[in-house]
PDB file of C-alpha atoms and ligand atoms in Angstrom:
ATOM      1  CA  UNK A   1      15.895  -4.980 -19.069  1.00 47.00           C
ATOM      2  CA  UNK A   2      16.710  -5.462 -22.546  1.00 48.00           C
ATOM      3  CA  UNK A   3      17.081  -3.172 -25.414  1.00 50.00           C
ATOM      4  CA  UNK A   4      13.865  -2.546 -27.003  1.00 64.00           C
ATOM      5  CA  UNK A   5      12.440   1.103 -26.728  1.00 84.00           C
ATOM      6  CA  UNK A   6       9.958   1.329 -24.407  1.00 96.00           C
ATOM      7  CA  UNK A   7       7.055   3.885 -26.024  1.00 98.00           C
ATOM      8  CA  UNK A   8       4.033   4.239 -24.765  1.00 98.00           C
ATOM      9  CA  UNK A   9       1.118   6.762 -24.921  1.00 98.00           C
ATOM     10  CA  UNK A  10      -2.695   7.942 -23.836  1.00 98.00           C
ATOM     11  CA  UNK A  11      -5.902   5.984 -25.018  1.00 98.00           C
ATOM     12  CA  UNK A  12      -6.846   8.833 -27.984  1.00 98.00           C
ATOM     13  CA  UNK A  13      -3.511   8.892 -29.102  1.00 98.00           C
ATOM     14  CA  UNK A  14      -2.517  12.828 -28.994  1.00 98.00           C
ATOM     15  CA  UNK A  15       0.233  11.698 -26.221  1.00 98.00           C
ATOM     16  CA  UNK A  16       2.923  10.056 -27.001  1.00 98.00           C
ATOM     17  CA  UNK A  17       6.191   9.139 -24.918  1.00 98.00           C
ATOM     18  CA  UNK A  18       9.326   7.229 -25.069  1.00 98.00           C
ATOM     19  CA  UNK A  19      11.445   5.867 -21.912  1.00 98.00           C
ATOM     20  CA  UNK A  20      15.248   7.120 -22.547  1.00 97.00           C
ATOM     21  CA  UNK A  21      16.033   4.057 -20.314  1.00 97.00           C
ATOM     22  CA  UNK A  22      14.323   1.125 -17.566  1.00 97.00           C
ATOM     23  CA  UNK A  23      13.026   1.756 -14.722  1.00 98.00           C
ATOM     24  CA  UNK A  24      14.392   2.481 -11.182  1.00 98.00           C
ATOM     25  CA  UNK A  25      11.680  -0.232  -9.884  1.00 98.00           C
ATOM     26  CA  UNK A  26       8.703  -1.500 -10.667  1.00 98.00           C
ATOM     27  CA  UNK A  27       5.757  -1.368  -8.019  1.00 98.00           C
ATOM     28  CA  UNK A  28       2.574  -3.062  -8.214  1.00 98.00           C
ATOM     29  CA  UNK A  29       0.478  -0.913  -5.795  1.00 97.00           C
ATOM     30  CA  UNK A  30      -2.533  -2.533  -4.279  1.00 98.00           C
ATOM     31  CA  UNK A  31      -3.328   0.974  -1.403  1.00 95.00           C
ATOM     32  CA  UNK A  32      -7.029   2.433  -1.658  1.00 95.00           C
ATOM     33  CA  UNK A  33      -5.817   5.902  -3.512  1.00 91.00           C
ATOM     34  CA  UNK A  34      -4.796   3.969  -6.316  1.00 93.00           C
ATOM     35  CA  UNK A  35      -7.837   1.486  -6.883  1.00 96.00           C
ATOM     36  CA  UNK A  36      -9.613   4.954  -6.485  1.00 93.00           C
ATOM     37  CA  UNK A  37      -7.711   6.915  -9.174  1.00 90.00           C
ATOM     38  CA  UNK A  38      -7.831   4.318 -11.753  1.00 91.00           C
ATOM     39  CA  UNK A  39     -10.921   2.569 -11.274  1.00 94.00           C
ATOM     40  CA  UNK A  40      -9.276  -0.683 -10.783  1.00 96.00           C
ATOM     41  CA  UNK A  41      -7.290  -3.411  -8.669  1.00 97.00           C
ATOM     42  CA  UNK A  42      -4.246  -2.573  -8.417  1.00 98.00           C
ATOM     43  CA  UNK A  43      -1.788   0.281 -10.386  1.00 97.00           C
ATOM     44  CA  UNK A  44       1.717  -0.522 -11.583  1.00 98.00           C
ATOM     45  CA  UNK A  45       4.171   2.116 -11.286  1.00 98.00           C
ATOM     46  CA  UNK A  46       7.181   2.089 -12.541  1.00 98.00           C
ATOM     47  CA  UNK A  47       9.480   4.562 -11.265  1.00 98.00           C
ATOM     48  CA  UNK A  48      12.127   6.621 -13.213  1.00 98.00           C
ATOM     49  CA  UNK A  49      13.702   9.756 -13.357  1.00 98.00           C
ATOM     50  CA  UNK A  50      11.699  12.551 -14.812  1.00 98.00           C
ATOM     51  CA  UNK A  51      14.008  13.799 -17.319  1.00 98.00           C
ATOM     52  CA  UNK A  52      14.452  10.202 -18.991  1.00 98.00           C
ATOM     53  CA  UNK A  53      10.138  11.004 -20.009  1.00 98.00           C
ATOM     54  CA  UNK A  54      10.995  12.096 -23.156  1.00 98.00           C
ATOM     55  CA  UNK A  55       7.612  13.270 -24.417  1.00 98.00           C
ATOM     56  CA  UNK A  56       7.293  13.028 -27.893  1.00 98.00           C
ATOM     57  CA  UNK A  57       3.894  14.625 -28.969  1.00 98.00           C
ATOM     58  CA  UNK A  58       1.106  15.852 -27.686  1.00 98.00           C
ATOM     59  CA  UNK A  59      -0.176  17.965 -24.641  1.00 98.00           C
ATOM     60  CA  UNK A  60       0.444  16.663 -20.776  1.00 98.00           C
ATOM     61  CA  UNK A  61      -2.319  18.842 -18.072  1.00 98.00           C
ATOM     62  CA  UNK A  62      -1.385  18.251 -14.179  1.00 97.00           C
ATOM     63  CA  UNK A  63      -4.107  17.598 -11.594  1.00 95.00           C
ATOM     64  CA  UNK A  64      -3.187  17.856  -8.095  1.00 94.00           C
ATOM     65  CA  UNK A  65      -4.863  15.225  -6.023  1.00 88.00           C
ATOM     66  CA  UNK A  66      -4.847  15.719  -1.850  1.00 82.00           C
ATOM     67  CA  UNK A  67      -2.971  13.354   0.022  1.00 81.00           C
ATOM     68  CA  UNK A  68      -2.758  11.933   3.289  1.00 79.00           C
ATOM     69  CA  UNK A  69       1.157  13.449   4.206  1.00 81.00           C
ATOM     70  CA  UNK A  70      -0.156  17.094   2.508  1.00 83.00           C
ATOM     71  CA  UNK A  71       2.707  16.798   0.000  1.00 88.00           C
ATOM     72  CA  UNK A  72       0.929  17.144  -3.231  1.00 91.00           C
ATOM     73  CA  UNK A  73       0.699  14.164  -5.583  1.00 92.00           C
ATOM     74  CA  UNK A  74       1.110  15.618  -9.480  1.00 96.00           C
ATOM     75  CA  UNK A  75      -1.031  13.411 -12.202  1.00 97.00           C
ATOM     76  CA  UNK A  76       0.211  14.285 -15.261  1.00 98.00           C
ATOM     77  CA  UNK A  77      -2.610  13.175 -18.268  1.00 98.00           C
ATOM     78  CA  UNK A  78      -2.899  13.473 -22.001  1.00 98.00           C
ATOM     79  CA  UNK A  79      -4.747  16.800 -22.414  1.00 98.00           C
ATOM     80  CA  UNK A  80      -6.708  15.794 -24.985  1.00 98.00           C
ATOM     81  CA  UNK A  81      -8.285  12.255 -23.373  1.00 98.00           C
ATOM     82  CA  UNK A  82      -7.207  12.532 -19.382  1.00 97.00           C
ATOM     83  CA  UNK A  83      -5.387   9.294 -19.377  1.00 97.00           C
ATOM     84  CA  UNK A  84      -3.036   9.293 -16.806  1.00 97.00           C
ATOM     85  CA  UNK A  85       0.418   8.701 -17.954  1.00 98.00           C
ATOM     86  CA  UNK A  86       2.822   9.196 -14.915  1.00 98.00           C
ATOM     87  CA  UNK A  87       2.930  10.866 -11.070  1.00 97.00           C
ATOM     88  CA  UNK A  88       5.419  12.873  -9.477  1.00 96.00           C
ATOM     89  CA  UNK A  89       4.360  12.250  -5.702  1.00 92.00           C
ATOM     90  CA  UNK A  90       5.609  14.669  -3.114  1.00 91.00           C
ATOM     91  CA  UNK A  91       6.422  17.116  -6.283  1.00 93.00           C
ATOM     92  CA  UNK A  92       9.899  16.026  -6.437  1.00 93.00           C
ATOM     93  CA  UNK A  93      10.076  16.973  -9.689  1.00 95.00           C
ATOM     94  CA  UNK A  94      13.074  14.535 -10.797  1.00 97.00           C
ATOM     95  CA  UNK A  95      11.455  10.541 -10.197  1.00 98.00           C
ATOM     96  CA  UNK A  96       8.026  10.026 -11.933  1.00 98.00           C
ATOM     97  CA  UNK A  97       6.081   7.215 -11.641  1.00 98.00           C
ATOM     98  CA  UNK A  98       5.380   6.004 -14.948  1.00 98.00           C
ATOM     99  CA  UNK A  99       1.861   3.893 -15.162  1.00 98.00           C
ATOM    100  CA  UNK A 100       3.693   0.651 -16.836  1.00 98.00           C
ATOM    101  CA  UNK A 101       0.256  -0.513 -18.682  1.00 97.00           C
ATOM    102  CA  UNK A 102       0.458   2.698 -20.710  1.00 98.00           C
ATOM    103  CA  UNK A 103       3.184   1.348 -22.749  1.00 98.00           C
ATOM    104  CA  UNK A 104       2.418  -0.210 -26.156  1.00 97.00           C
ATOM    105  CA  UNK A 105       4.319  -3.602 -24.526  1.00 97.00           C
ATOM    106  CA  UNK A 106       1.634  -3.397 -21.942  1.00 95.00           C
ATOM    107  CA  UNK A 107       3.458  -5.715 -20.112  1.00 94.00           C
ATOM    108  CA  UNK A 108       7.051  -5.210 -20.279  1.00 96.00           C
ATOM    109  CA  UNK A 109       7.565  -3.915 -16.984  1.00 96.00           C
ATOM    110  CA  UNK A 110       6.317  -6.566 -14.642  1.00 96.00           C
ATOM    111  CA  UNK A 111       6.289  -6.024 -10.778  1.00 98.00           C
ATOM    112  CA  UNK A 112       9.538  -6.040  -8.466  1.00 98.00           C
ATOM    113  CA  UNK A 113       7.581  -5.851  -5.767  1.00 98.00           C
ATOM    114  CA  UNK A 114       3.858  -6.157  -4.690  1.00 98.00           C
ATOM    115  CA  UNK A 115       2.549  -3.144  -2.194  1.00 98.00           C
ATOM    116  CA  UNK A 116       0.088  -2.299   0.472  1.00 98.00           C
ATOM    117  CA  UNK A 117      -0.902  -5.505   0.098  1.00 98.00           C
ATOM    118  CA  UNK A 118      -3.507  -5.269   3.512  1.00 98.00           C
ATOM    119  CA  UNK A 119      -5.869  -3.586   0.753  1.00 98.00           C
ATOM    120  CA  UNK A 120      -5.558  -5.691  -2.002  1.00 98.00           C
ATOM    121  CA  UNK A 121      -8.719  -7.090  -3.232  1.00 98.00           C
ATOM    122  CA  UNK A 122      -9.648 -10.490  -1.949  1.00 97.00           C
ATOM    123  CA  UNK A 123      -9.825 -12.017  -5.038  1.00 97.00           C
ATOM    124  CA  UNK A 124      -6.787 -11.261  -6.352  1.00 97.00           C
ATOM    125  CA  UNK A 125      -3.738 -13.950  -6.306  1.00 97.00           C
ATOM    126  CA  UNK A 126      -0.247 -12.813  -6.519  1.00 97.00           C
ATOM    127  CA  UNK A 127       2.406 -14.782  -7.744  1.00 96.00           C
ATOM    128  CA  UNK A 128       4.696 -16.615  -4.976  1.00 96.00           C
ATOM    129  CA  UNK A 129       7.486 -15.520  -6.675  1.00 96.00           C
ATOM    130  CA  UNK A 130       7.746 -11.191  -6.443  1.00 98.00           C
ATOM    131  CA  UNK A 131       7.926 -10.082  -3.069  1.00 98.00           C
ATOM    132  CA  UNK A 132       4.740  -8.610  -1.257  1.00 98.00           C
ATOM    133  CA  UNK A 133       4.274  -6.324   1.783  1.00 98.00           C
ATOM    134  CA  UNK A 134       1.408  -5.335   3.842  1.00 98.00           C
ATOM    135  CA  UNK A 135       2.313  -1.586   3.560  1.00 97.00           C
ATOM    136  CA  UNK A 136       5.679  -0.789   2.070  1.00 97.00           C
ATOM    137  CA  UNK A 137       9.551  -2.176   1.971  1.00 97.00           C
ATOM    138  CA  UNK A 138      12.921  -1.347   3.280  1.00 96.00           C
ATOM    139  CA  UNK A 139      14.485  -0.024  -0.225  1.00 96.00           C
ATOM    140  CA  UNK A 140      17.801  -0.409   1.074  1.00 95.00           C
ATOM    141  CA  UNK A 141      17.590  -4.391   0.872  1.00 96.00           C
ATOM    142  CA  UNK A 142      14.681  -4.477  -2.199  1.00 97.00           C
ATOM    143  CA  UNK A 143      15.966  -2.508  -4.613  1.00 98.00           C
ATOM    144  CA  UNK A 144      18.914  -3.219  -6.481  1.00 98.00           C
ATOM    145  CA  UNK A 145      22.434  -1.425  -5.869  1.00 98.00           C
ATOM    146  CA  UNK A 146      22.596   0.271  -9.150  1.00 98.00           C
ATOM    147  CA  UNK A 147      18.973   1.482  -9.024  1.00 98.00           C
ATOM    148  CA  UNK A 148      19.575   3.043  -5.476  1.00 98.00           C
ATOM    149  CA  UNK A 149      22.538   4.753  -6.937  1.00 98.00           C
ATOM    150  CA  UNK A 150      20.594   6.053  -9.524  1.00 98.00           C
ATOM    151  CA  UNK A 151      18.162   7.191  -6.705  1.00 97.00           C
ATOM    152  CA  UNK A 152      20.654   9.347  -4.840  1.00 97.00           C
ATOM    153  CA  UNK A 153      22.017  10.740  -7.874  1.00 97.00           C
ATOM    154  CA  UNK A 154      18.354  12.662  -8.372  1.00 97.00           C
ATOM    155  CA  UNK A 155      17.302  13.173  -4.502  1.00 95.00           C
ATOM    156  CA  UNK A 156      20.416  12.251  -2.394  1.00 91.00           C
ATOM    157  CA  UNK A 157      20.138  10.126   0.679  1.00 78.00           C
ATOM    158  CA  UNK A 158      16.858  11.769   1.233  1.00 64.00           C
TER     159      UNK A 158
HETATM  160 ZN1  LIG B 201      -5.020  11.216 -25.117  1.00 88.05          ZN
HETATM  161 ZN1  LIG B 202      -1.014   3.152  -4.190  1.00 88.05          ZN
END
């Protein structure tokens, strides 16, 4: 990561955010749900604790979409234009998953890791290099030591 602030913000502009620090990890998610929710291939999340969000204007509205485990998934949008900005899955309510293309660097936060890859559209390539995985990782070996330390300070060894 280097130093440059990482703002972002919705399509109309009412919503406007800035990332205190980088992400935990960066997740390029290829499962059904997301191709659902945002009309498209794939969704990269990158995932950070909630209270480095540091909203700087506008509204955010939560919708509650079902999920498979019953532990609600929270989309948190610009009020004003519904673009989704970030998800707190399970309602942890301390690690968001920020949706990386929303920030003005659209591509600053590139994927650490490719996901749930057995539903990936057949036309899309991924690079050699970034690990992929039919369903999900080990984060014990994935993610880097620091970024699992930040991890357990927020939500312990759970
Ligand atoms: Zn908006
Ligand atoms: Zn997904």
């Amino acid at each position: 990561m280097g130093d440059a602030t990482l703002d972002g913000g919705c399509a109309c502009g009412a919503a406007r955010y800035r990332l205190k620090s980088g992400p935990m990890f960066v997740n390029c998610c290829h499962c059904a749900d997301c191709q659902r929710q945002v009309g498209s291939a794939f969704v990269i999340n990158a995932i950070i604790e909630t209270d480095r969000i540091e909203v700087l204007s506008g509204e955010i509205s939560i919708t509650t979409m079902p999920t498979d485990s019953g532990r609600p998934h929270d989309v948190h949008r610009c009020a004003a234009c519904g673009t989704t900005l970030w998800s707190d899955y399970g309602r942890r309510g301390v690690m968001s998953f920020l949706r990386a293309t929303t920030l003005d660097d659209r591509g600053a936060l590139a994927p650490d890791a490719h996901i749930f890859t057995r539903s990936k559209l057949p036309w899309v390539t991924l690079p050699a290099d970034t690990p992929a995985f039919e369903v999900y990782y080990d984060m014990q070996t994935l993610w880097p030591p620091a970024s699992l330390a930040r991890r357990r300070a927020i939500l312990g060894d759970g």
